[in-house]
Short mmCIF file of C-alpha atoms in Angstrom, two decimals:
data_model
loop_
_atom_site.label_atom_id
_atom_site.label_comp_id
_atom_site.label_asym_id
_atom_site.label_seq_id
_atom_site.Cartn_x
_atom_site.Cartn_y
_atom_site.Cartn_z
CA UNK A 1 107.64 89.78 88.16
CA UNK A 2 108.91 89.76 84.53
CA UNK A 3 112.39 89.27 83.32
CA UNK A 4 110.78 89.53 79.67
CA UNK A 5 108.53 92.90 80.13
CA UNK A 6 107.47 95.00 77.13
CA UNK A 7 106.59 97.58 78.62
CA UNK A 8 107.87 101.56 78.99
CA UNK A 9 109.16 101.77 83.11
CA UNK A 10 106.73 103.24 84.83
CA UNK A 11 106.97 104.91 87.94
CA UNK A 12 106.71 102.42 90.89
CA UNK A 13 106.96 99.64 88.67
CA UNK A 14 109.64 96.76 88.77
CA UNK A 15 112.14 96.85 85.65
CA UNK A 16 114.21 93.88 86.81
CA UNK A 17 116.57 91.98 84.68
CA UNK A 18 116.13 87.98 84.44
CA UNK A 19 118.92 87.55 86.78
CA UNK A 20 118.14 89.89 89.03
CA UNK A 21 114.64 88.90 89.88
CA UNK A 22 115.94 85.64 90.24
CA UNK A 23 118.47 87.68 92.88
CA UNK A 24 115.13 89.13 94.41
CA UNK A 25 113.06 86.03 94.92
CA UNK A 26 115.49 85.11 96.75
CA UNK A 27 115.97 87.73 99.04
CA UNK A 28 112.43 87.91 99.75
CA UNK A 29 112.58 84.14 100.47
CA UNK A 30 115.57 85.47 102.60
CA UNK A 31 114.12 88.23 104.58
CA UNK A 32 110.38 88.93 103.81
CA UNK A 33 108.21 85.37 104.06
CA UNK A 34 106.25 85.05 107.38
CA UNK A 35 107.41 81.22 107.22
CA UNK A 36 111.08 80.24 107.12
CA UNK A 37 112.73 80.14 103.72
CA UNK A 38 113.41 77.33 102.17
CA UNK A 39 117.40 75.68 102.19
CA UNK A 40 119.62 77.95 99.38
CA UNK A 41 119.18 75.34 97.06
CA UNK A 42 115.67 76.40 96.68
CA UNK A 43 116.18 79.85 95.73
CA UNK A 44 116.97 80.16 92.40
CA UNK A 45 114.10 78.28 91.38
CA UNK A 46 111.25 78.50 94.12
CA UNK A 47 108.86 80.81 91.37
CA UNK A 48 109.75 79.42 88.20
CA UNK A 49 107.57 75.70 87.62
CA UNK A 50 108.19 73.69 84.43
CA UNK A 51 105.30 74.75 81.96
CA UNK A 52 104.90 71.18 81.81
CA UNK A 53 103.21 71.33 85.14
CA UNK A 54 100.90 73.86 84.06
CA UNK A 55 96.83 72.05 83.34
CA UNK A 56 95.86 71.73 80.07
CA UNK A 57 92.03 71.72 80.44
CA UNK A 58 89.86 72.81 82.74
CA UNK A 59 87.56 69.82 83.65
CA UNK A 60 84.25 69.86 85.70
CA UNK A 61 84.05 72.00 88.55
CA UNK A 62 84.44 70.97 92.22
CA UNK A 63 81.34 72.78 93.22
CA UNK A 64 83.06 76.17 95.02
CA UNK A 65 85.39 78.00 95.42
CA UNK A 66 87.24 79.75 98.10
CA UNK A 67 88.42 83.44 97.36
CA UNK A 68 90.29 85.38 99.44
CA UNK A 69 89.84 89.17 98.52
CA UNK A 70 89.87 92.82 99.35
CA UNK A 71 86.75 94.53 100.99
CA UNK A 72 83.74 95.09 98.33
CA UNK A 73 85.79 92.92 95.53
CA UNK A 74 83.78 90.29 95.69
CA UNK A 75 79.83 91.05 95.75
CA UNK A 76 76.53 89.40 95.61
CA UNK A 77 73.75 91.83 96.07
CA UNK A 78 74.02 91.50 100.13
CA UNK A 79 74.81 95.59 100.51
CA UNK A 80 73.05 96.78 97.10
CA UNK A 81 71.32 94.38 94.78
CA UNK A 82 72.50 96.19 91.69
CA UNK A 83 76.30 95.02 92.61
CA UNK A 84 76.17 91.45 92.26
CA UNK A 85 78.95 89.58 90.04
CA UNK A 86 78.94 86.51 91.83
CA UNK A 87 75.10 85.01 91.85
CA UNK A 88 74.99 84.66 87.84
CA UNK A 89 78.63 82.88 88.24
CA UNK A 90 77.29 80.26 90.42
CA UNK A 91 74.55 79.58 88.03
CA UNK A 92 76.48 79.52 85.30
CA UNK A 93 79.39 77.13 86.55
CA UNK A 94 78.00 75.63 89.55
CA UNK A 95 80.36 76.46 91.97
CA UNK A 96 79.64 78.16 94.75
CA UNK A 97 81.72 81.26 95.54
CA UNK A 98 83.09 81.66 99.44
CA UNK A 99 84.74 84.72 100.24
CA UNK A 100 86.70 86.36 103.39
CA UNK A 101 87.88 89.42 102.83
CA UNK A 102 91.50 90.81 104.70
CA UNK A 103 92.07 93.94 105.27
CA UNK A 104 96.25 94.64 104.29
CA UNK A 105 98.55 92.81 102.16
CA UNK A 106 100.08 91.27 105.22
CA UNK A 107 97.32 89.80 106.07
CA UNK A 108 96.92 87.82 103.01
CA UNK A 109 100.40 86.64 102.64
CA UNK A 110 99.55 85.17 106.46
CA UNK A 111 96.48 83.45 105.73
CA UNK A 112 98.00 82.50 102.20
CA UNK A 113 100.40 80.79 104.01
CA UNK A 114 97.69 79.25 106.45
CA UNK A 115 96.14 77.58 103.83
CA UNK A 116 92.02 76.75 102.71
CA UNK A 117 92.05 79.35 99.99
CA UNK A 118 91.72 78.65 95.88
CA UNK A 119 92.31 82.22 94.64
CA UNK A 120 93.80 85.76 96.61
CA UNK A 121 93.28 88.78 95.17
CA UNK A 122 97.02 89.99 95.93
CA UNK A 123 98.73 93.46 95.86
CA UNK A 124 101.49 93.75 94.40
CA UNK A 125 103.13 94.17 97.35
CA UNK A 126 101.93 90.60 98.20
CA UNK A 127 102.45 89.09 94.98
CA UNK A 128 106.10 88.56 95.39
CA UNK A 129 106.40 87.00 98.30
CA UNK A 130 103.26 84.81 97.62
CA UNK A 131 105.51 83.45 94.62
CA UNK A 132 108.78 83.21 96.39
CA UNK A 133 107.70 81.40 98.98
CA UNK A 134 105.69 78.67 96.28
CA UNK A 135 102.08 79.89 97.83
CA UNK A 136 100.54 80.29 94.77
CA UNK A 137 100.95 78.47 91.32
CA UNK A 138 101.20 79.59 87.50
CA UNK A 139 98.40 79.48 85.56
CA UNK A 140 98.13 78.63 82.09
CA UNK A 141 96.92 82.09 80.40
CA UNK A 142 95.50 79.36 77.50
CA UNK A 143 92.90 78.47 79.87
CA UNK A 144 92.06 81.76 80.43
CA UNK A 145 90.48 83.19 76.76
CA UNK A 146 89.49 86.80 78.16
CA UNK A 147 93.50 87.20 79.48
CA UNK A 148 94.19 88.51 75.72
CA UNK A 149 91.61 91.43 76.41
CA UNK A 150 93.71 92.43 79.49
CA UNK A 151 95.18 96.17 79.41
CA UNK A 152 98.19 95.77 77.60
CA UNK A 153 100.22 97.85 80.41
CA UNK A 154 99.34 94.91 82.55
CA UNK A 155 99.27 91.70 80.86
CA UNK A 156 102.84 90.96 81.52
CA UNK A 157 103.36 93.32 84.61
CA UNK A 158 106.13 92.02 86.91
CA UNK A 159 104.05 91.92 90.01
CA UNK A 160 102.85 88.49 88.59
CA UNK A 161 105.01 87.34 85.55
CA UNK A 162 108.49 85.56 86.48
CA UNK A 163 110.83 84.63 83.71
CA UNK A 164 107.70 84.57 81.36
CA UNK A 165 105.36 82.62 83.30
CA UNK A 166 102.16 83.74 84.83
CA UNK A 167 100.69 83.80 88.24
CA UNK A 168 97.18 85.04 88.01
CA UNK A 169 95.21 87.69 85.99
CA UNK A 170 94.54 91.23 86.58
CA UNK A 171 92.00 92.93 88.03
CA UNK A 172 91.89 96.01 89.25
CA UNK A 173 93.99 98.53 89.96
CA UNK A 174 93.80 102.44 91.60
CA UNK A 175 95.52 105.20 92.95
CA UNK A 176 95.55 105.50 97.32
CA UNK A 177 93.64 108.50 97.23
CA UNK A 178 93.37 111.55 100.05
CA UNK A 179 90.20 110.96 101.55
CA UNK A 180 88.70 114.48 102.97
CA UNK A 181 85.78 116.21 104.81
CA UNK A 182 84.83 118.85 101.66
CA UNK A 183 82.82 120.68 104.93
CA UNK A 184 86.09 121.40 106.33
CA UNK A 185 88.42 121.63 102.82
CA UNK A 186 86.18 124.04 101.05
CA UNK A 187 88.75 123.28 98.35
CA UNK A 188 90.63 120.56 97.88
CA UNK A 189 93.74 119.91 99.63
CA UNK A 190 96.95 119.85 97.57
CA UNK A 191 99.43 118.52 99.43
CA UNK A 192 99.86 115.10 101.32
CA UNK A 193 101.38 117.62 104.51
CA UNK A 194 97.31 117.67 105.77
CA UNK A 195 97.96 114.48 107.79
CA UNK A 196 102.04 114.22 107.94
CA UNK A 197 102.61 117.85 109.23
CA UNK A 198 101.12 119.69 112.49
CA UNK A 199 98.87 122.21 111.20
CA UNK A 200 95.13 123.94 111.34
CA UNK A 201 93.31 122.69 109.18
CA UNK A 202 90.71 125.30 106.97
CA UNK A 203 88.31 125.39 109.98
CA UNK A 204 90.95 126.94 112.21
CA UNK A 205 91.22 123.68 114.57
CA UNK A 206 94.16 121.39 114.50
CA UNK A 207 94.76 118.61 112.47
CA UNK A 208 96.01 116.64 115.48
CA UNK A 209 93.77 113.82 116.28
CA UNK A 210 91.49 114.05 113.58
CA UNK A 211 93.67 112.22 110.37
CA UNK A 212 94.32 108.90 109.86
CA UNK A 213 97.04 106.35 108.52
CA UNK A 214 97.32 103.13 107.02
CA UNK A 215 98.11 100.14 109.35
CA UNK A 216 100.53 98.57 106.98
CA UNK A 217 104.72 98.70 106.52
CA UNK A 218 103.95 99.77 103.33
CA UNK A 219 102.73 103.21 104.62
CA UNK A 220 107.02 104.08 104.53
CA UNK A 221 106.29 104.43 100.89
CA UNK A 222 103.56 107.36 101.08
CA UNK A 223 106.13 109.17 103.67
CA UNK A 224 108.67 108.89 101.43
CA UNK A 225 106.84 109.76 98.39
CA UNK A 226 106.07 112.87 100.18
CA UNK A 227 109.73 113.69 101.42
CA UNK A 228 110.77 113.03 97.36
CA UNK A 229 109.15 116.38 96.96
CA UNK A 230 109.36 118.16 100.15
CA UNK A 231 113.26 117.36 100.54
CA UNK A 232 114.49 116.67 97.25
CA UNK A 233 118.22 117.13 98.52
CA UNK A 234 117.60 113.52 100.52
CA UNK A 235 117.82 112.09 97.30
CA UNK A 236 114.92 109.31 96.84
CA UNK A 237 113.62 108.23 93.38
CA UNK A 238 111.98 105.32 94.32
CA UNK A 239 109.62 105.50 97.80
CA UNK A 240 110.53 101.59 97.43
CA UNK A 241 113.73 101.66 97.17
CA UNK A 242 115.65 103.42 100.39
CA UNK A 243 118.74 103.58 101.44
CA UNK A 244 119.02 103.60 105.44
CA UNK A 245 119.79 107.34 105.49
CA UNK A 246 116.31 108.35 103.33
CA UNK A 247 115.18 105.68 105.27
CA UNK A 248 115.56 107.02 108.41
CA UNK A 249 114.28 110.05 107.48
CA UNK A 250 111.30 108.35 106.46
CA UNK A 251 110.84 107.00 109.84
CA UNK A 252 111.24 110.17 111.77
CA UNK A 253 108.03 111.56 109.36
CA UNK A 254 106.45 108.93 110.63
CA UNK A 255 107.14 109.32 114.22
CA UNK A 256 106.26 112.72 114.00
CA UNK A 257 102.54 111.83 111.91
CA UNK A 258 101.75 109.05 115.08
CA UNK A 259 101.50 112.33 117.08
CA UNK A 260 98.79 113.41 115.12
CA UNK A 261 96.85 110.25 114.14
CA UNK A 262 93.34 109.34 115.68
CA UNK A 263 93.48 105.93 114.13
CA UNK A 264 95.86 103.35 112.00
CA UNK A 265 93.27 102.01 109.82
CA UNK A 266 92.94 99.03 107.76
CA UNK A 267 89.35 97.72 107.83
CA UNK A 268 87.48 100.04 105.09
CA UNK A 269 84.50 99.67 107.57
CA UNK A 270 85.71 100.99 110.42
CA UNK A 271 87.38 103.77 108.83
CA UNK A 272 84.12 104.67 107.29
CA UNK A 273 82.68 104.80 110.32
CA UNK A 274 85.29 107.33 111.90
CA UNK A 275 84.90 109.30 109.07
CA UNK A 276 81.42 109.36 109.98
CA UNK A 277 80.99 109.48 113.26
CA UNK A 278 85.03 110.43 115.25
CA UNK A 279 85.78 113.62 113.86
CA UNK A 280 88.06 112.52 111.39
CA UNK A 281 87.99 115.14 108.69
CA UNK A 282 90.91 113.41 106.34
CA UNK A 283 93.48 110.14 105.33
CA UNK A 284 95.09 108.40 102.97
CA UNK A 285 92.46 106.11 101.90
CA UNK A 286 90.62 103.76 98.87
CA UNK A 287 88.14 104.76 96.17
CA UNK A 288 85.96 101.87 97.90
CA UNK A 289 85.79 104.27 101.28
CA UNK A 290 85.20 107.37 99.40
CA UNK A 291 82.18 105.95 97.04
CA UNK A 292 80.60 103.86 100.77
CA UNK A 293 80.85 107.69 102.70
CA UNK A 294 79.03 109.56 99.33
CA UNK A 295 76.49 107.13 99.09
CA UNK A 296 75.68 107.49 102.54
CA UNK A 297 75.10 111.39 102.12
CA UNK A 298 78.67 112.27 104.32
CA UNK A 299 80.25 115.74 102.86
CA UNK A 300 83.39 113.46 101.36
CA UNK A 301 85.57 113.93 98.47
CA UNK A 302 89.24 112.75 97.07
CA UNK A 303 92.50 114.02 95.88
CA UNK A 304 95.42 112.51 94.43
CA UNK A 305 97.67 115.45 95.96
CA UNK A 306 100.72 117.22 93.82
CA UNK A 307 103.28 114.50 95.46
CA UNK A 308 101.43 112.14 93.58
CA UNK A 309 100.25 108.91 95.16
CA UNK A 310 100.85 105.13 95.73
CA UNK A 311 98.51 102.64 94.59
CA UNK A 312 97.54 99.07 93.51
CA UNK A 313 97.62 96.41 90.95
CA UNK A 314 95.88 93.55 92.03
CA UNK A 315 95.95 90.40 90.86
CA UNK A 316 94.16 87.45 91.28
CA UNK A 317 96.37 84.67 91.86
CA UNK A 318 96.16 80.48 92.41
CA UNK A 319 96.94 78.84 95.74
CA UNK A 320 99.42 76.49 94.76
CA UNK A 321 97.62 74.08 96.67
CA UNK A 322 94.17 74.96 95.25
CA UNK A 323 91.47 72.47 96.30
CA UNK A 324 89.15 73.58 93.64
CA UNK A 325 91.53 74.46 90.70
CA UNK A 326 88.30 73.89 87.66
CA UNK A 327 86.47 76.26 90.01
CA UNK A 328 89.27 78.50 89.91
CA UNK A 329 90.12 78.57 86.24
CA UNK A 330 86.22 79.32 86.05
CA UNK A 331 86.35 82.51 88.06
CA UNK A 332 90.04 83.29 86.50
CA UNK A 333 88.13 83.46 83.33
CA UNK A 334 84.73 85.51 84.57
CA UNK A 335 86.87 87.93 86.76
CA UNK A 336 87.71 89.33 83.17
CA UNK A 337 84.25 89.86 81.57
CA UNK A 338 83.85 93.37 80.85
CA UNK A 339 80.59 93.98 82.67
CA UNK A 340 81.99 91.95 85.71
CA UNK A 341 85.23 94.48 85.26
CA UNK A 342 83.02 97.67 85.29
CA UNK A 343 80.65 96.61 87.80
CA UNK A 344 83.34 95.91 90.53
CA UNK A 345 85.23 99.32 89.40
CA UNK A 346 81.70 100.97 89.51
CA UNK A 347 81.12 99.90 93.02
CA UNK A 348 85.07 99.93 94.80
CA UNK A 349 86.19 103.00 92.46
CA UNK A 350 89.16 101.43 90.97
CA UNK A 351 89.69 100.93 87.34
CA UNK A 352 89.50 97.40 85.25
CA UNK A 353 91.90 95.37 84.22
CA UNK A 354 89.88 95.34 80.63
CA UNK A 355 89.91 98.05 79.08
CA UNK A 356 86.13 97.36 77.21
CA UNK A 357 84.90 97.37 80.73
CA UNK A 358 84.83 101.34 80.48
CA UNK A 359 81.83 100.84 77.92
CA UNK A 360 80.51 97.76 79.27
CA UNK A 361 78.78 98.51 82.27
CA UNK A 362 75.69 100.47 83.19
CA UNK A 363 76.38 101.01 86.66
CA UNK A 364 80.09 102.24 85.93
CA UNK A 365 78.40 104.47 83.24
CA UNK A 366 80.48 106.38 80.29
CA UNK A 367 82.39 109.00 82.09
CA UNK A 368 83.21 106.36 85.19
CA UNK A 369 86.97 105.23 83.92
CA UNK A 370 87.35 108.76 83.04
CA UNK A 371 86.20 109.68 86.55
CA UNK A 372 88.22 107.03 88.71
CA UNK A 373 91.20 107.86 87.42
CA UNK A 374 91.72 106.19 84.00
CA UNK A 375 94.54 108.42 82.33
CA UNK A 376 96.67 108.87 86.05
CA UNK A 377 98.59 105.47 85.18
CA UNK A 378 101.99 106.55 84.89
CA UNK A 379 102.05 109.05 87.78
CA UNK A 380 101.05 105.74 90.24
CA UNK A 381 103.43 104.28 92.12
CA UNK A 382 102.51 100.66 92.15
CA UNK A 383 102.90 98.85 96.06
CA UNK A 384 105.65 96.16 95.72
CA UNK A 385 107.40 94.16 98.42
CA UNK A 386 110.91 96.64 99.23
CA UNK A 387 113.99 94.07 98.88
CA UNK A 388 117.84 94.84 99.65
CA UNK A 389 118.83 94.10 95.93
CA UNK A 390 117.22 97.12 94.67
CA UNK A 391 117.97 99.16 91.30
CA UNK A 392 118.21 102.15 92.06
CA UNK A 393 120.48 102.25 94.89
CA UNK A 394 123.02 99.32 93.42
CA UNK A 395 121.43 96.76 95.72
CA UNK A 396 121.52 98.60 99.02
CA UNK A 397 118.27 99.26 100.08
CA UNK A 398 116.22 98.51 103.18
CA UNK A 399 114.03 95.34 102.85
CA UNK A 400 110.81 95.31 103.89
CA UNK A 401 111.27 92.75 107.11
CA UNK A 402 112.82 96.03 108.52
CA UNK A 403 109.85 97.86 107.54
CA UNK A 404 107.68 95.52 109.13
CA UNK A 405 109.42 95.74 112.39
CA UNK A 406 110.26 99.65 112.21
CA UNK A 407 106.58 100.14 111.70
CA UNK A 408 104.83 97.52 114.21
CA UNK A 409 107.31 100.18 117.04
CA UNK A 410 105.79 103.52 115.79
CA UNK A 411 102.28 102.57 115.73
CA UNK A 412 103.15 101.30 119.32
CA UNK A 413 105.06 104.69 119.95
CA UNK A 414 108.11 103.50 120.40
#
């Protein structure tokens, strides 16, 4: 996350000094890894490597690659033949391309830290504590030719720049959209209180066992985007950044949505299937969901409400203990081709990285940035890892190991 950004703040977007994202990669090496830190020494300087370290070439490839990714990131042809982005890779470079997908951010930082990966695909709620905690590695941008066609808003976006140094390259990025049954919403819904509030929905029946929520800590952040608008007298400007009060209050929304909730999701498979066959009529949810139910004839359609939404900027990032580093820098540099770009926002939903990808591929057609979401940018709010030394609350904010507990109790009920 830059110290050097030039870039307009955004909302949900870090804006952190030099010194004090040094001051936050620590306290995420303090409070949010899922191995223990490292000793103090180590803090200061567990994301920054000397650029001397950095490769210089990229030599012969090892023959694959291992790629840990989100759900329909990463396809060959095996669900529809005309979304394949990996087959003419492995011709081209001779590496073969292995992929497991995870399904939260949690997940990846885990298996991150397990090991047997080249390249993750990390939210930037991820991203952070992937660096602090020396998981993944910078790469040298000079490898990577297409990085200078990269969406300016993103080329040096703190989620994977530290003190000027990179740690992957974009990829895509979207809004967490309201996912809804248009048989039951003859119009949209407008408002995020459809699956945080008791309520009939437009069909007269409750809304009580028939919404969803994420299975995630993160999910604090769409509760207290929501209570930013509902109860603006609480104070919160950054769904991020809470103080224990707004926290709280965040919580007890919470509590009060696990009353209502059929299912925490986070497979994108499963929650298609509810969608299609439980009764579950709407959720907070991903393009890549919405696009799966529609091509399968369901009656769905998506909102980004009038609270706004959170969202994602992914980036794909280097295991710092990469077995297959040439292989990498190979897919580093074809994960940016514009077609590639448009063809995986074509089939997940999500916008590219690369801007020329919104005239560059047939299957995302002319209209398809346009459609996904192109121009809502600045009203995202970016995931990011929540850390004590905040901005906006002078440092005092709830960290996310407290979110991860907090939330693990209320999807148990307690």
């Amino acid at each position: 996350m830059s110290s050097k950004l030039a870039l307009p703040s955004v909302p949900g977007r870090f804006s952190f000094s030099s010194a004090l994202t040094a001051a936050v990669l620590a306290a995420l090496l303090a409070g949010c890894s899922e191995e223990p830190a490292p000793a103090p020494a180590d803090t200061t300087t567990a994301a920054v490597a000397p650029a001397s370290s950095l490769p210089t070439s990229v030599g012969a490839g090892e023959g694959e690659v291992d790629i840990l990714a989100w759900p329909g990131y990463i396809e060959r042809g095996e669900t529809d033949k005309a979304y394949d982005w990996v087959t003419a890779f492995e011709t081209q470079s001779s590496c073969k391309v292995n992929i497991k997908t995870a399904g939260s951010s949690d997940e990846m930082v885990s298996l991150m830290n397990q090991g047997g990966f080249d390249l993750v695909t990390a939210s930037g709620d991820a991203s952070l504590r992937l660096i602090a905690g020396k998981k993944v590695q910078p790469v040298n941008i000079d490898l990577i030719p297409s990085y200078k066609n990269i969406d300016p808003r993103l080329q040096n976006a703190p989620w994977h720049t530290v003190d000027g140094q990179h740690y992957g390259a974009p990829y895509q990025w979207g809004p967490n959209v309201l996912m809804y049954n248009s048989s039951v919403f003859k119009t949209p819904p407008t408002s995020w209180s459809v699956v945080f509030e008791p309520q009939n929905l437009p069909d007269g029946k409750p809304n009580k066992g028939r919404v969803q929520a994420f299975d995630g800590p993160i999910h604090i952040a769409d509760a207290a985007l929501y209570l930013m608008h509902k109860n603006p007298a609480l104070g919160i400007v950054d769904p991020y950044e809470l103080t224990e009060a707004q926290y709280n209050e965040a919580l007890a929304l919470l509590r009060q949505q696990k009353q209502l909730v059929h299912r925490y999701w986070h497979d994108a498979t499963l929650q298609v299937q509810d969608f299609t066959n439980e009764g579950v009529v709407a959720s907070g949810s991903w393009p890549y969901q919405v696009n799966t139910l529609k091509a399968n004839g369901q009656t769905i359609a998506s909102v980004v409400p009038q609270e706004g939404a959170t969202g994602w900027a992914d980036t794909t990032m280097l295991h710092a203990e990469a077995k297959h580093p040439n292989c990498a820098y190979m897919w580093l540099e074809w994960s940016l081709n514009p077609k590639v770009q448009g063809d995986v926002s074509a089939w997940f939903g999500s916008l590219p990285a690369v801007p020329a990808a919104c005239d560059a591929s047939e299957l995302l057609g002319k209209d398809g940035c346009k459609t996904n979401g192109m121009d809502q940018f600045d009203q995202i709010r970016f995931w990011r890892t929540p850390v004590k030394a905040c901005v906006s609350q002078n440092g005092n904010c709830v960290p996310y190991a407290q979110w991860s507990t907090d939330y693990i109790a209320i999807m148990s009920g307690r």
